[in-house]
CSV table of C-alpha atoms in Angstrom, one decimal:
chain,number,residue,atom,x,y,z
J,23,UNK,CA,89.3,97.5,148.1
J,24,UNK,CA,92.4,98.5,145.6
J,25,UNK,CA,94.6,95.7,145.6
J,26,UNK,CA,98.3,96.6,146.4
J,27,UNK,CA,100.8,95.8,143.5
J,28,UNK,CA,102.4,92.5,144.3
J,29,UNK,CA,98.8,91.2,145.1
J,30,UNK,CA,98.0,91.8,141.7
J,31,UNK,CA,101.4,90.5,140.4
J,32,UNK,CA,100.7,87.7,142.6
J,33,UNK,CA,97.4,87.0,140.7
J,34,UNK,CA,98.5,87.8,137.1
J,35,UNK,CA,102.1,86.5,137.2
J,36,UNK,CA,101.0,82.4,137.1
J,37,UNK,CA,98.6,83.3,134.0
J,38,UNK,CA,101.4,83.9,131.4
J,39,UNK,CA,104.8,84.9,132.3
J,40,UNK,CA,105.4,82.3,134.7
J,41,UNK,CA,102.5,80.2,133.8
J,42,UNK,CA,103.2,76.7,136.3
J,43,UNK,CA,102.9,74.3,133.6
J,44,UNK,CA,104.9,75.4,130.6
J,45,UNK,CA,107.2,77.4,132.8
J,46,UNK,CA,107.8,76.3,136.1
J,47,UNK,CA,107.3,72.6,134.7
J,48,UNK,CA,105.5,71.6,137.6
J,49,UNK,CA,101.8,69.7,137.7
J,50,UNK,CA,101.8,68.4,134.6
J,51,UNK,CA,101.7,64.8,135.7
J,52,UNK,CA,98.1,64.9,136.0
J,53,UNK,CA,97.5,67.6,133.2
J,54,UNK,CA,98.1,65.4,130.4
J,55,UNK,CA,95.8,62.6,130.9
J,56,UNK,CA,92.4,64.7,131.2
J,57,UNK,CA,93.2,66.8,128.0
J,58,UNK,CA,91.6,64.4,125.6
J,59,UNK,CA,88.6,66.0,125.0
J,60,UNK,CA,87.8,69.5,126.5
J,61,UNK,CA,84.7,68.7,129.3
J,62,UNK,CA,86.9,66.9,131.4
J,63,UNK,CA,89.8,69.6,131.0
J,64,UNK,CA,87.6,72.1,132.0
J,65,UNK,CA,86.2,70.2,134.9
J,66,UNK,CA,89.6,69.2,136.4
J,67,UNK,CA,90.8,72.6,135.9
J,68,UNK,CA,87.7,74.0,138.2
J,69,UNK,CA,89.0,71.0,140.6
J,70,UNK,CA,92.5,72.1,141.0
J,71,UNK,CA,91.5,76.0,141.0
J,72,UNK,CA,89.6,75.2,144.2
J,73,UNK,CA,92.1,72.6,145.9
J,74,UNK,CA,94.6,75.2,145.2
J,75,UNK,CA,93.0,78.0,146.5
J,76,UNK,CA,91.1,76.8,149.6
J,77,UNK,CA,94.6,75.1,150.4
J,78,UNK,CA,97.1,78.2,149.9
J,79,UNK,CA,94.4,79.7,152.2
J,80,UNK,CA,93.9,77.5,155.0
J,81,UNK,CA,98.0,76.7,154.9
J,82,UNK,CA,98.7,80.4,155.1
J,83,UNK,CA,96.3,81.1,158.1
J,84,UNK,CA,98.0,78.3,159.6
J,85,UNK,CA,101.6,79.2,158.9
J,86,UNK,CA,102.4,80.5,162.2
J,87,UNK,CA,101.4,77.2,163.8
J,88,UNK,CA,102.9,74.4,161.5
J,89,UNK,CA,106.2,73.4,163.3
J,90,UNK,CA,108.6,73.4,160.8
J,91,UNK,CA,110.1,69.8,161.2
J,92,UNK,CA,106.3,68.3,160.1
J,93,UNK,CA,105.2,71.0,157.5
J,94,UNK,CA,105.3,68.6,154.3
J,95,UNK,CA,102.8,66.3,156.0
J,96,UNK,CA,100.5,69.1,157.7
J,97,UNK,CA,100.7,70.6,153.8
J,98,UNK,CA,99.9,67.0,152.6
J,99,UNK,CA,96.7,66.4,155.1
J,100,UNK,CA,95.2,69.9,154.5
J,101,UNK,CA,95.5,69.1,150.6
J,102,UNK,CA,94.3,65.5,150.7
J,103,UNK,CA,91.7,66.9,152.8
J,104,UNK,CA,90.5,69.3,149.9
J,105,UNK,CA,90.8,66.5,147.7
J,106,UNK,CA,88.4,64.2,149.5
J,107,UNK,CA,85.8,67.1,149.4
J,108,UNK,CA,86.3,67.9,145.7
J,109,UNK,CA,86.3,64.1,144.5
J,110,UNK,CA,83.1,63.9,146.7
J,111,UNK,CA,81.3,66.7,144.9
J,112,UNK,CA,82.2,66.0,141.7
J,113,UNK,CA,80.9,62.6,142.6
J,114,UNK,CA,77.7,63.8,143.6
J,115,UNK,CA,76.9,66.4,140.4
J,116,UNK,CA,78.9,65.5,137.2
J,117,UNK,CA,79.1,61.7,138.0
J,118,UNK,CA,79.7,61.2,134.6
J,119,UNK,CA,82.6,63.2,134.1
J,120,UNK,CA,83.8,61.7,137.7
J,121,UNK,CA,83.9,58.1,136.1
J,122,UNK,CA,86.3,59.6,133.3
J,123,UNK,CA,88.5,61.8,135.1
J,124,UNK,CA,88.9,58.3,136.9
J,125,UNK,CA,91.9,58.0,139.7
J,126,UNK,CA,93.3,61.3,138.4
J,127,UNK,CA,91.4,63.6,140.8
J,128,UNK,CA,92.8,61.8,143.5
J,129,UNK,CA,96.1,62.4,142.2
J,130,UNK,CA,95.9,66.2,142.6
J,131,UNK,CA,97.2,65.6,146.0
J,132,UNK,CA,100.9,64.4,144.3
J,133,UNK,CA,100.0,67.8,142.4
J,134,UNK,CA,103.6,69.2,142.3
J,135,UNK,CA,102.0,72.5,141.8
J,136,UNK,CA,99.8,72.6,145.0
J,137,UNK,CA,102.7,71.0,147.6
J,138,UNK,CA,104.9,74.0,145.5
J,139,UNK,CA,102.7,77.0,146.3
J,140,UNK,CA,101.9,75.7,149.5
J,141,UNK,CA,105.5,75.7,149.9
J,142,UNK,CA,106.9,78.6,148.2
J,143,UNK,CA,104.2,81.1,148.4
J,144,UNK,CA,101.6,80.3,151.3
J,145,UNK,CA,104.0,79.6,154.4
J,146,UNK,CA,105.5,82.9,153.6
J,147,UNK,CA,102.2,85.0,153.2
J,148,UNK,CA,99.2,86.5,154.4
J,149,UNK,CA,96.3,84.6,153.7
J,150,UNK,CA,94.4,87.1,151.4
J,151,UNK,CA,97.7,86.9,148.8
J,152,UNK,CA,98.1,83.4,148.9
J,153,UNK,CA,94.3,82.6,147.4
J,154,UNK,CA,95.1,85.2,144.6
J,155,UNK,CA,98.2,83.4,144.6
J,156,UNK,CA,96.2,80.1,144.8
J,157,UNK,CA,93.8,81.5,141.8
J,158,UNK,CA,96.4,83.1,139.7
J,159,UNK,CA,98.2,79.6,139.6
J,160,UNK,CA,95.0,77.6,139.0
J,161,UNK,CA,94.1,79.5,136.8
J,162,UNK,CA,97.4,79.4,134.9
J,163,UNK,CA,97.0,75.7,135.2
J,164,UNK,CA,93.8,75.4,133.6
J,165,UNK,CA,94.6,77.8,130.8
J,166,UNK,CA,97.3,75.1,129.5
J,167,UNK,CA,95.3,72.4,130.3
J,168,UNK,CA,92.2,73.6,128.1
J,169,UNK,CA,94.9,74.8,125.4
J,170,UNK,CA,96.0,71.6,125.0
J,171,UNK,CA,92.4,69.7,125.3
J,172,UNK,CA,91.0,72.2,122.4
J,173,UNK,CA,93.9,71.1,119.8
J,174,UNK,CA,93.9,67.3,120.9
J,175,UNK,CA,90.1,67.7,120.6
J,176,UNK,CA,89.8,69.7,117.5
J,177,UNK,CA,91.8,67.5,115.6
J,178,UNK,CA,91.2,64.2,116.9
J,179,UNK,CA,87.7,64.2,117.2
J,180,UNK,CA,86.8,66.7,114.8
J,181,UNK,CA,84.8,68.5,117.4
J,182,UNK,CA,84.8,71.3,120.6
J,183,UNK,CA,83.1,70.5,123.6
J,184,UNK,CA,81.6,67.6,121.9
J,185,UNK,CA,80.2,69.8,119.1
J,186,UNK,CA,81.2,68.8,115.6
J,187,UNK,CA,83.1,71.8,114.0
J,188,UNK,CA,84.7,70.0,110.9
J,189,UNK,CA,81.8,69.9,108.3
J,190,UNK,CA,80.9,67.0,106.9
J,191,UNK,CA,82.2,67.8,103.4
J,192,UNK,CA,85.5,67.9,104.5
J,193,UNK,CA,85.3,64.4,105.6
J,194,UNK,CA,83.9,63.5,102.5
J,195,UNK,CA,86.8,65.5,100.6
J,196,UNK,CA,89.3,63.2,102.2
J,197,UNK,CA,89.8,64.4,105.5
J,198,UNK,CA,90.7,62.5,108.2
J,199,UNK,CA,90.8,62.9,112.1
J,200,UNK,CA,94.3,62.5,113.6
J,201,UNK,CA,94.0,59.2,115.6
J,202,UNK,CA,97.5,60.3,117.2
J,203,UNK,CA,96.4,62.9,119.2
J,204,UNK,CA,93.4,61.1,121.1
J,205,UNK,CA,96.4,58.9,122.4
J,206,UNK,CA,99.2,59.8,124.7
J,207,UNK,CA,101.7,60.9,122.4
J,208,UNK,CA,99.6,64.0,120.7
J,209,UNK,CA,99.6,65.2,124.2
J,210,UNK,CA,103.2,65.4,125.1
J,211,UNK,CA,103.6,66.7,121.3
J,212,UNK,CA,101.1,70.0,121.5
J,213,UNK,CA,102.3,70.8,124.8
J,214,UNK,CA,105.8,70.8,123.8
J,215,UNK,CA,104.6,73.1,121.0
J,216,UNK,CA,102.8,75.3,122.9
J,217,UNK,CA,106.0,75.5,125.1
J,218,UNK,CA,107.9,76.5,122.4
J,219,UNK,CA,105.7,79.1,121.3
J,220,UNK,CA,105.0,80.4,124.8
J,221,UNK,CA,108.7,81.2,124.9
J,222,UNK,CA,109.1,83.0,121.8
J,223,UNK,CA,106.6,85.0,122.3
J,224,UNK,CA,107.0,85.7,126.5
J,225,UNK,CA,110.8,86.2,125.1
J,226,UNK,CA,111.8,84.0,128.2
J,227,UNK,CA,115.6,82.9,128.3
J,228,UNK,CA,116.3,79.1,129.0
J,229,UNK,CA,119.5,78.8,131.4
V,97,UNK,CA,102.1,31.8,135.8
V,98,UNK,CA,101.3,32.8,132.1
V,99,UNK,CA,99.0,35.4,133.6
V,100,UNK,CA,101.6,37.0,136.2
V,101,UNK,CA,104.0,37.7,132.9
V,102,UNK,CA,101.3,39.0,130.3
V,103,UNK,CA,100.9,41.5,133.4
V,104,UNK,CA,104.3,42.5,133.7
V,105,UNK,CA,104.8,43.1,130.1
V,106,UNK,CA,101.6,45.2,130.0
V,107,UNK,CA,102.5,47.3,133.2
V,108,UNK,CA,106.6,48.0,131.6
V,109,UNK,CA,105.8,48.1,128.0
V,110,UNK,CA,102.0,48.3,127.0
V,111,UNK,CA,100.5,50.6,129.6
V,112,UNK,CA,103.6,52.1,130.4
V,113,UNK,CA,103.0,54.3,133.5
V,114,UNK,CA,104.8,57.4,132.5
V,115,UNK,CA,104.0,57.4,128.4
V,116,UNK,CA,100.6,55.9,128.8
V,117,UNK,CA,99.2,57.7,132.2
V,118,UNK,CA,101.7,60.6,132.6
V,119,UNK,CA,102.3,59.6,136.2
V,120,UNK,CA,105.7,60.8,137.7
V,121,UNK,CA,106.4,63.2,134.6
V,122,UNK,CA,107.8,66.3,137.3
V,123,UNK,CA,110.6,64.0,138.1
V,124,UNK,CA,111.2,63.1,135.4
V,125,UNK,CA,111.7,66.2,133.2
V,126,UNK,CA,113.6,67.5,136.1
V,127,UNK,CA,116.0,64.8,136.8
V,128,UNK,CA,116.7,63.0,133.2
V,129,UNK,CA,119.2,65.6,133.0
V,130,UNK,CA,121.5,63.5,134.4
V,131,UNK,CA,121.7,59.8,133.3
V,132,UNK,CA,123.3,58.8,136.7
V,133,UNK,CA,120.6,60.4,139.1
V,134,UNK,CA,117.8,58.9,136.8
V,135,UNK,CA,119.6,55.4,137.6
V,136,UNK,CA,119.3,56.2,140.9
V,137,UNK,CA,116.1,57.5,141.0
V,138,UNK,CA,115.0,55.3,138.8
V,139,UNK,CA,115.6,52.2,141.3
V,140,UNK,CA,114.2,53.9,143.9
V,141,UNK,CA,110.7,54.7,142.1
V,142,UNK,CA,110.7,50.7,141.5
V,143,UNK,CA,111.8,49.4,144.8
V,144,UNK,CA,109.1,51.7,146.6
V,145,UNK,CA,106.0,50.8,144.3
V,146,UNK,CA,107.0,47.4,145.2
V,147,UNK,CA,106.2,47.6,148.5
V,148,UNK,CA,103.9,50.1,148.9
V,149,UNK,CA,101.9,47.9,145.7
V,150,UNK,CA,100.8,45.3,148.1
V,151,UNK,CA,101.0,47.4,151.3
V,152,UNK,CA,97.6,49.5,150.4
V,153,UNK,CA,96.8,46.7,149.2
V,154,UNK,CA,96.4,45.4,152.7
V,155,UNK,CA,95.2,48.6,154.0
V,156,UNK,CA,92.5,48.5,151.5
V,157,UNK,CA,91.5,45.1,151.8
V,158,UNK,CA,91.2,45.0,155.2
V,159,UNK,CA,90.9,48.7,156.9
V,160,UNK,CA,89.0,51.0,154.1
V,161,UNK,CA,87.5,49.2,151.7
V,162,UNK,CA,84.0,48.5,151.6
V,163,UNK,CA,82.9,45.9,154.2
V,164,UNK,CA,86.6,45.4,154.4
V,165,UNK,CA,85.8,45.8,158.8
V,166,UNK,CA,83.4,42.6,158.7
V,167,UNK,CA,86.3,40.8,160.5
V,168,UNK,CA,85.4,43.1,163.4
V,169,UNK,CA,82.2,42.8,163.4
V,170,UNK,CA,81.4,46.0,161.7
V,171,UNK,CA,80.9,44.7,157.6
V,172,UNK,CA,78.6,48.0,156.8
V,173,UNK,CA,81.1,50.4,157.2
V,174,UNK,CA,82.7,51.9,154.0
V,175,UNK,CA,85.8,54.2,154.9
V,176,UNK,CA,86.8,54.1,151.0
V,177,UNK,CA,86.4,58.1,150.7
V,178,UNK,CA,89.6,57.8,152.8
V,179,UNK,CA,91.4,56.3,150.4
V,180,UNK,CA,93.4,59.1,148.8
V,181,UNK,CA,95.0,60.5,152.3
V,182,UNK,CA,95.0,56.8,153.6
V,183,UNK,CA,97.4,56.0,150.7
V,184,UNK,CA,99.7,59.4,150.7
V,185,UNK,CA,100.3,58.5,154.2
V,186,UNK,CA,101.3,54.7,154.0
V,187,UNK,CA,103.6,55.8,150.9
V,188,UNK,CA,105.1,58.8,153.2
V,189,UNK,CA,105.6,56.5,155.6
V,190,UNK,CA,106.8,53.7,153.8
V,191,UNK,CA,109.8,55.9,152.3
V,192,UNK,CA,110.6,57.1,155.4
V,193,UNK,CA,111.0,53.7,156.9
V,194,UNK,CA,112.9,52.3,153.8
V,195,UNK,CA,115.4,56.0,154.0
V,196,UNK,CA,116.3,54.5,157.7
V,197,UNK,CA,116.6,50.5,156.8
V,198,UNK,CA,118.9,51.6,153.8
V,199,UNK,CA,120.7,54.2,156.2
V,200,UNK,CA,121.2,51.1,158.7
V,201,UNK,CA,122.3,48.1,156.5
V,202,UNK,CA,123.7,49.7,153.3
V,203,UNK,CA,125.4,53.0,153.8
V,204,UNK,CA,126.6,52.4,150.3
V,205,UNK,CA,122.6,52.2,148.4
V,206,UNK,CA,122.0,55.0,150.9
V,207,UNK,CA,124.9,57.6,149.4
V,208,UNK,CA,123.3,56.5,145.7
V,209,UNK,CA,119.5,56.1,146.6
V,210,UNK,CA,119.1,58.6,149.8
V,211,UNK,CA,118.7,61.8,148.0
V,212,UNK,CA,116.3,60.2,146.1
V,213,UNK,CA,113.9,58.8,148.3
V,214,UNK,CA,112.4,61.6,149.8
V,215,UNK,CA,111.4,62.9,146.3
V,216,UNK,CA,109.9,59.8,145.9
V,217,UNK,CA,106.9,60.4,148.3
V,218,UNK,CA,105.4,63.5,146.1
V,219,UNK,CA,106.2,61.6,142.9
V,220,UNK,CA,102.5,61.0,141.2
V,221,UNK,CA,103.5,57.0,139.8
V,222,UNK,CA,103.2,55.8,144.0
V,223,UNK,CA,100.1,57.1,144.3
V,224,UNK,CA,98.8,56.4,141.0
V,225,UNK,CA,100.3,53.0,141.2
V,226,UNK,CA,98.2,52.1,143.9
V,227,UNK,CA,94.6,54.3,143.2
V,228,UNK,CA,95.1,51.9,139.9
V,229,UNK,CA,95.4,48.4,141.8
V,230,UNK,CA,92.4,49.5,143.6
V,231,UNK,CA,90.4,50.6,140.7
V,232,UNK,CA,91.4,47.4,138.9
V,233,UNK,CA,90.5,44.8,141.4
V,234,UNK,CA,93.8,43.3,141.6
V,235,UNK,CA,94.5,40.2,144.1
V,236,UNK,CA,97.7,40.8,146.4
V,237,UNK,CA,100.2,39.3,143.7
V,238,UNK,CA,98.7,40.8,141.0
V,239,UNK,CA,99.3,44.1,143.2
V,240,UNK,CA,102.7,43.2,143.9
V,241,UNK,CA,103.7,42.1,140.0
V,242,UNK,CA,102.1,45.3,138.5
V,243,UNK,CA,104.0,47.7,141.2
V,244,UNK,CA,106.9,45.9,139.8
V,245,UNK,CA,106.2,46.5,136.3
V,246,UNK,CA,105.0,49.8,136.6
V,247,UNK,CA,108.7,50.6,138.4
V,248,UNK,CA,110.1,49.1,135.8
V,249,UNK,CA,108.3,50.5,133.1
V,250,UNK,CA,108.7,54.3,134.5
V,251,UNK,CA,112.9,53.3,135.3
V,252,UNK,CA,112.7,52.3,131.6
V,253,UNK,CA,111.7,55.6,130.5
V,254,UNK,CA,113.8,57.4,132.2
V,255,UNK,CA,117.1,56.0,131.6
V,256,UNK,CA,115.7,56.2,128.2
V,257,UNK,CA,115.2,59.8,127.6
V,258,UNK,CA,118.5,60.2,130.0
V,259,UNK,CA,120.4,58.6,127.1
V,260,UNK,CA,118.5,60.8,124.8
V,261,UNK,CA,119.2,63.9,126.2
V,262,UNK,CA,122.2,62.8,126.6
V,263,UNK,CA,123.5,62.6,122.9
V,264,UNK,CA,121.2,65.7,122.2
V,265,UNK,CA,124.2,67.8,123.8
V,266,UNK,CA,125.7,67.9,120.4
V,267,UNK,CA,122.3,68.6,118.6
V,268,UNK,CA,121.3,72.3,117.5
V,269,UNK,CA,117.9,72.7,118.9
V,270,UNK,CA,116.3,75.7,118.3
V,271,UNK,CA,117.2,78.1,121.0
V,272,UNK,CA,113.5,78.5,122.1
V,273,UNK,CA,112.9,74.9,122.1
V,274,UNK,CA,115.6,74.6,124.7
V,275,UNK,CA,115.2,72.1,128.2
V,276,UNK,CA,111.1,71.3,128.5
V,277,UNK,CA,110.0,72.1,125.0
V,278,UNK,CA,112.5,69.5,123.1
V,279,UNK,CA,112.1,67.0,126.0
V,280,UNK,CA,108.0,66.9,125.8
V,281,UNK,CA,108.7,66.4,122.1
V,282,UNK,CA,111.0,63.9,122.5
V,283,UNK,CA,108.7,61.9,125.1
V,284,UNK,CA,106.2,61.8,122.4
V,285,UNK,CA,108.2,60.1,120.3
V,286,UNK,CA,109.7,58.1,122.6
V,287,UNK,CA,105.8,57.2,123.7
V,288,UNK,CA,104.8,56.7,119.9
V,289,UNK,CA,108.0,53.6,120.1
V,290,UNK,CA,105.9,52.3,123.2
V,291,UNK,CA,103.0,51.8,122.0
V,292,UNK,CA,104.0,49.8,118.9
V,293,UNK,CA,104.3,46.8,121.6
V,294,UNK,CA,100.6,47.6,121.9
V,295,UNK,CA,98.4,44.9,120.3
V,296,UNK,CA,101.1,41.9,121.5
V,297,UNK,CA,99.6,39.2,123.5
V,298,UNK,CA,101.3,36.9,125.6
């Protein structure tokens, strides 16, 4: 099946040029938390790539019943819905990781991301566009989110994906891991630099 | 008493809900524009984790938590996988319900807190405020006290970086840096002042 071409900008849009994090400035509530190291980036980012898209879905195939007066809380029940199914899985195989990620799986549901495509993009289209819609955003999502957990990673713990990448001469040279960026504030710092360097090279104009 | 304060501090200053957890960062960035709506929203955020603190609270305790039915007979039940749409839906509720009271007795707060509240149900701090009461095992006033904080703590911030963005008006930022990029900066550094009350106890 050849996808038509606002499908495919549908899908590829979210990715870079208006990526929902660093451009749309939505979702990153929860983003920030998870990034310390890069396991539980990558795992939350699998869990709001399938709330998202499961949700877009089921949102858009009901769009012609959801009165409009009670939308926001149909929205809010199909994605809490979701929620409770991811949080239950990831309870049941990485139980580990589920212990870390901590109350902030539950908070995908205040994802502003999720209630924004649902609004924006799913009540308006068919369901097949609205879970590459769904996909392009999560996606989009995720890509920040493991940006950011690779740097904070990298150069707070000295290691990726708990692999030690700094060799052990360097520590011995002098070298010390940045204690700054395992704590809140190295976040907030390396995603307003990616920000900044998203928009100088996407050439995007600020208003 | 001692307690109740040392928890207060650590909920406004310490664990600061916004700097330390990220919680209700959307609103934030969008409205600190303005230093008058973040007043207003602000108070809102820390009048409605007030209530809705203790309110799942209740729910928890005696609805969805586990064996939290045993006063009906029923202590094996364990509805606690509810939780998350349990506590959107008090918190959507809630807001509602405070929108009307306001509406009714205080036309005034309404005109200054009504555009507000209905932002307030999506904001992540609610939610997070009260998945973190239930994760910490706190009693009902220690529920109530750290909603309080936390409001406070995340109206804090705000008005802070308000302020901030405030003066940067006559600051030239790099062009690029422009809107999100200088604020996440700046919330760093405003986070980095935060946690220098770390280590204090009371």
């Amino acid at each position: 099946m050849a996808l038509s071409k606002k499908s495919k900008t549908a899908f590829t849009d979210p990715l870079m040029s208006n990526n929902p994090i660093s451009l749309q400035v939505l979702g990153i509530c929860s983003a920030l938390a998870v990034t310390t190291k890069l396991d539980t980036a990558v795992v939350m980012s699998f869990a709001v790539i399938a709330v998202l898209s499961v949700s877009n879905t089921v949102i858009s195939i009901l769009r012609k019943m959801i009165p409009a007066k009670v939308r926001i809380i149909v929205q809010l029940s199909v994605i809490a819905s979701m929620v409770i199914l991811t949080d239950m899985v990831l309870k049941a195989f990485f139980y580990d990781i589920s212990k870390q990620l901590s109350v902030f799986v539950a908070l995908i549901i205040t994802n502003c991301i999720i209630m924004g495509r649902a609004e924006a993009f799913a009540m308006q289209n068919g369901p097949g566009r609205s879970l590459l819609d769904g996909l392009g955003n999560g996606l989009g999502y995720g890509l920040i989110l493991i940006g950011v957990a690779f740097f904070r990673e990298l150069l707070g713990f000295g290691t990726i994906y708990n692999r030690q990448v700094i060799p052990e001469s360097f520590y011995q040279a002098g070298y010390e891991n940045m204690g700054l960026m395992v704590l809140s504030p190295g976040a907030f710092i390396i995603l307003g630099l990616i920000v900044w360097a998203q928009r100088i090279i996407g050439k995007v104009e600020e208003e | 008493m001692e307690h109740y304060i040392s928890l207060i501090t650590k909920a406004v200053f310490i664990e600061n809900i916004l700097l330390a957890y990220f919680l209700g960062m959307c609103s934030f960035l969008a409205i600190s524009k303005k230093v008058d709506a973040s007043i207003g929203l602000g108070l809102a955020v820390t009048f409605v984790l007030t209530i809705t603190a203790p309110t799942n609270w209740f729910i928890y305790t005696f609805l969805i938590g586990d064996g939290a039915l045993a006063w009906a007979n029923l202590p094996e039940i364990n509805l606690s996988f509810l939780k998350p749409i349990v506590f959107i839906a008090v918190i959507a509720a809630m807001v509602q319900l405070v929108e009307m009271v306001i509406d009714r007795f205080s036309p005034a707060l309404y005109q200054n807190l009504g555009i507000f509240l209905p932002l307030i149900a999506v904001n992540c701090s609610i939610l997070g405020g009260s998945l973190f009461l239930v994760e910490r095992e706190y009693t009902l006033l220690e529920s109530t006290v750290f909603g309080f904080g936390s409001g406070l703590g995340w109206f804090l911030a705000i008005i802070a970086m308000a302020s901030i963005r405030y003066r940067l008006r006559y600051s030239n930022v790099p062009l690029k840096l422009r809107g999100i990029g200088i604020t996440m900066l700046l919330t760093g550094l405003l986070s980095i002042a935060f946690m220098s009350f770390g280590g204090i106890q009371l």
